[in-house]
Amino acid sequence: MSPSRKLTIAIDGPAGSGKSTIAARVAKKLGYVNLESGAMYRALALKALEQQVPLDDADALRALAENTLIQLEPHGEGNQVLLDGRDVSRRIREADVTAAASRVSVHPPVRRLMVARQREMGSEGGVVMEGRDIGTAVFPDAEIKIFLDADANIRAERRLLQDGTRSAEEAQRLLADLATRDLRDRTREASPLVPARDALIIDTSRKSIDEVVAEVERIVAEKDIG
Ligand code: DC
């Protein structure tokens, strides 16, 4: 199915809501480009760690971001992420970068720059962009806004399965990290994680990926006709 117009689809939600997988599958079905905005915060966080830029120094991080090239290349079920030309797709998923990305993304000057770049990347439509503030800040006029959510315990379980965590201590740490990031994302002053007023909220707790993808496809088809 390919819509007759090049729509902009915003998919937001917390970690473990199924966002990345669902956004990638929806994009593939529609022949759209899938962009993972979180990968940009992750890439910047990696560079900050490598260059020992303090994660609470908003101005230094903004300056670092201005001098950083981050490219997202849609690739299979995710994005290949290039940081100043270097493939960091795997490295940015590691725990230290995940924690740092959450801290880097609270700063308004950093967000303003990222949002401007994300708008540019999706300016031609025909895009599924996923993140935390896509429907509220990046594309407030997106034709379709979906907010995926799920019970916190289920989201944590999904992450455990995904990461193949083994020991009880590792599992405990992962759950605690997820709760910390969740709280920071939802309570930060700049663009906190909240559904846009006109977003459709889908609770994925008890739904399979296929069911959610089908639901989003139905929403797109209705919008395309309407
Ligand atoms: O979706 P993710 O886990 O890759 O995101 C990494 C971090 O970046 C996460 O802590 C939230 C933040 N983020 C954000 O603030 N705004 C976005 N549009 C995407 C991610």
XYZ file of C-alpha atoms and ligand atoms in Angstrom:
246
model
C 0.000 0.000 0.000
C 1.391 3.379 -0.964
C -0.500 6.565 -0.073
C -1.348 8.942 -2.911
C 0.242 11.842 -1.027
C 3.590 12.079 0.703
C 2.379 12.231 4.270
C 4.405 13.010 7.363
C 3.936 10.453 10.099
C 5.113 11.232 13.631
C 5.519 8.334 16.033
C 6.380 9.184 19.623
C 6.565 7.184 22.808
C 8.794 5.971 25.623
C 11.534 3.344 25.405
C 10.118 -0.133 24.964
C 6.799 1.032 23.518
C 7.645 -0.635 20.210
C 8.295 2.657 18.435
C 11.410 1.776 16.450
C 10.206 -1.562 15.130
C 6.749 -0.255 14.319
C 8.040 2.925 12.653
C 10.453 0.898 10.512
C 7.763 -1.585 9.429
C 5.193 1.086 8.673
C 7.762 2.990 6.594
C 8.660 -0.150 4.664
C 5.024 -0.970 3.911
C 4.324 2.557 2.689
C 7.569 2.974 0.787
C 8.484 5.838 3.115
C 11.776 6.859 4.703
C 12.135 5.943 8.374
C 14.162 8.321 10.543
C 15.113 7.586 14.155
C 15.530 10.961 15.809
C 16.836 9.429 19.038
C 19.902 8.204 17.141
C 20.926 11.838 16.662
C 20.939 12.502 20.423
C 22.793 9.238 20.888
C 25.449 10.154 18.307
C 25.999 13.550 19.906
C 26.219 11.909 23.326
C 28.886 9.522 22.025
C 30.956 12.400 20.699
C 30.580 14.242 24.021
C 31.804 11.150 25.890
C 34.741 10.720 23.538
C 35.746 14.379 23.751
C 35.012 14.602 27.460
C 32.501 17.390 27.059
C 30.504 17.596 30.322
C 26.976 16.277 29.831
C 25.496 19.141 31.855
C 27.184 21.932 29.876
C 24.426 23.045 27.497
C 26.508 25.642 25.656
C 29.481 23.347 25.127
C 27.155 20.612 23.872
C 25.424 23.021 21.515
C 28.818 24.128 20.140
C 29.814 20.490 19.764
C 26.568 19.756 17.910
C 27.124 22.674 15.547
C 30.445 21.139 14.533
C 29.133 17.630 14.142
C 27.734 15.881 11.096
C 25.142 13.254 11.949
C 23.638 11.264 9.078
C 20.782 8.792 9.300
C 20.619 6.263 6.491
C 17.500 4.061 6.468
C 18.792 0.510 6.497
C 16.736 -2.677 6.924
C 14.855 -2.342 10.210
C 16.635 0.732 11.497
C 19.001 3.500 10.624
C 22.660 3.306 9.872
C 24.093 6.191 11.855
C 27.158 8.074 10.713
C 28.939 10.411 13.130
C 31.283 12.682 11.170
C 31.356 9.947 8.537
C 32.054 7.080 10.970
C 29.574 4.247 11.352
C 28.482 4.285 15.011
C 25.205 2.378 14.550
C 26.079 -0.309 17.095
C 28.172 1.685 19.506
C 25.388 4.206 20.191
C 23.110 1.433 21.504
C 25.465 0.596 24.381
C 24.492 1.431 27.968
C 26.926 4.326 28.542
C 25.734 6.132 25.395
C 22.077 5.392 26.192
C 22.440 7.037 29.600
C 24.408 9.972 28.163
C 21.841 10.562 25.370
C 19.123 11.006 27.945
C 21.196 13.688 29.692
C 22.293 15.461 26.503
C 18.721 15.698 25.231
C 17.420 17.776 28.162
C 19.209 20.966 27.023
C 17.055 23.433 25.054
C 19.961 24.789 22.910
C 20.825 21.222 21.857
C 17.186 20.422 21.143
C 16.669 23.537 19.023
C 19.536 22.536 16.752
C 18.433 18.905 16.503
C 14.826 19.867 15.803
C 15.947 22.188 12.977
C 18.001 19.390 11.422
C 15.184 16.888 11.824
C 12.758 19.244 10.092
C 15.177 19.576 7.207
C 15.574 15.793 6.932
C 11.818 15.272 6.750
C 10.945 18.379 4.771
C 9.796 16.545 1.653
C 7.274 14.316 3.412
C 6.954 10.613 2.742
C 8.602 10.093 6.087
C 7.984 8.222 9.325
C 9.961 9.949 12.046
C 10.059 8.477 15.500
C 11.132 10.003 18.782
C 9.757 11.825 21.803
C 8.754 15.249 20.474
C 8.043 14.664 16.793
C 4.309 15.359 16.990
C 4.704 18.207 19.490
C 7.849 20.063 18.349
C 9.438 18.733 15.167
C 6.357 18.274 12.988
C 3.427 19.839 14.849
C 1.545 19.870 11.526
C 2.172 16.218 10.693
C -0.882 14.655 9.028
C -0.598 11.629 11.290
C 0.530 11.577 14.895
C 0.741 8.370 16.827
C 1.751 8.063 20.461
C 2.694 4.537 21.468
C 2.663 3.639 25.113
C 2.786 0.479 27.189
C 2.776 -0.599 30.769
C 6.175 0.157 32.380
C 6.770 -3.470 33.404
C 6.032 -4.735 29.915
C 8.365 -2.147 28.378
C 11.125 -3.199 30.744
C 10.546 -6.872 29.899
C 10.815 -6.114 26.178
C 14.126 -4.349 26.744
C 15.432 -7.320 28.736
C 14.532 -9.685 25.913
C 16.035 -7.365 23.327
C 19.317 -6.936 25.201
C 19.634 -10.607 26.078
C 20.418 -9.627 29.665
C 21.336 -12.631 31.771
C 22.123 -12.027 35.438
C 19.608 -10.773 37.987
C 21.882 -7.803 38.774
C 22.035 -6.848 35.102
C 18.244 -7.064 34.889
C 17.849 -4.897 37.993
C 20.226 -2.308 36.586
C 18.439 -2.225 33.252
C 15.054 -1.726 34.942
C 16.431 1.064 37.121
C 18.076 2.789 34.132
C 14.847 2.617 32.152
C 12.896 4.170 35.036
C 15.478 6.969 35.386
C 15.397 7.789 31.668
C 11.609 7.600 31.581
C 11.324 10.083 34.408
C 13.865 12.444 32.838
C 12.165 12.290 29.406
C 8.710 12.903 30.862
C 9.569 15.656 33.330
C 12.221 17.707 31.532
C 11.301 21.309 30.895
C 12.055 21.393 27.158
C 9.754 19.239 25.028
C 8.910 16.596 27.607
C 7.557 13.296 26.398
C 3.808 13.929 26.195
C 1.300 13.022 23.497
C 0.409 15.867 21.137
C -3.183 17.051 21.681
C -4.187 15.544 18.348
C -2.149 12.335 18.646
C -3.786 8.934 18.498
C -2.675 6.979 21.528
C -2.120 3.274 21.059
C -1.422 1.109 24.092
C 0.835 -1.669 22.810
C 0.998 -3.588 26.123
C -1.119 -6.461 24.899
C -0.755 -6.077 21.147
C 1.609 -7.768 18.760
C 3.801 -5.708 16.460
C 1.749 -6.890 13.477
C -1.477 -5.711 15.125
C -0.079 -2.248 15.815
C 1.392 -1.947 12.311
C -2.008 -2.895 10.844
C -3.713 -0.298 13.056
C -1.324 2.438 11.890
C -1.832 1.363 8.269
C -5.601 1.709 8.702
C -5.139 5.198 10.135
C -2.925 6.157 7.189
C -5.411 4.761 4.656
C -8.273 6.735 6.230
C -6.230 9.922 6.234
C -5.175 9.371 2.641
C -8.766 9.081 1.467
C -10.116 11.836 3.712
O 14.635 6.699 21.206
P 16.003 6.572 21.804
O 16.036 5.662 23.013
O 17.046 6.189 20.799
O 16.382 8.040 22.324
C 17.596 8.314 22.975
C 17.418 9.488 23.929
O 17.148 10.689 23.211
C 16.277 9.314 24.935
O 16.770 9.481 26.255
C 15.291 10.396 24.633
C 16.001 11.333 23.717
N 15.175 11.761 22.593
C 14.584 12.995 22.655
O 14.716 13.684 23.659
N 13.854 13.454 21.603
C 13.685 12.692 20.507
N 12.966 13.174 19.485
C 14.272 11.400 20.441
C 15.010 10.960 21.518
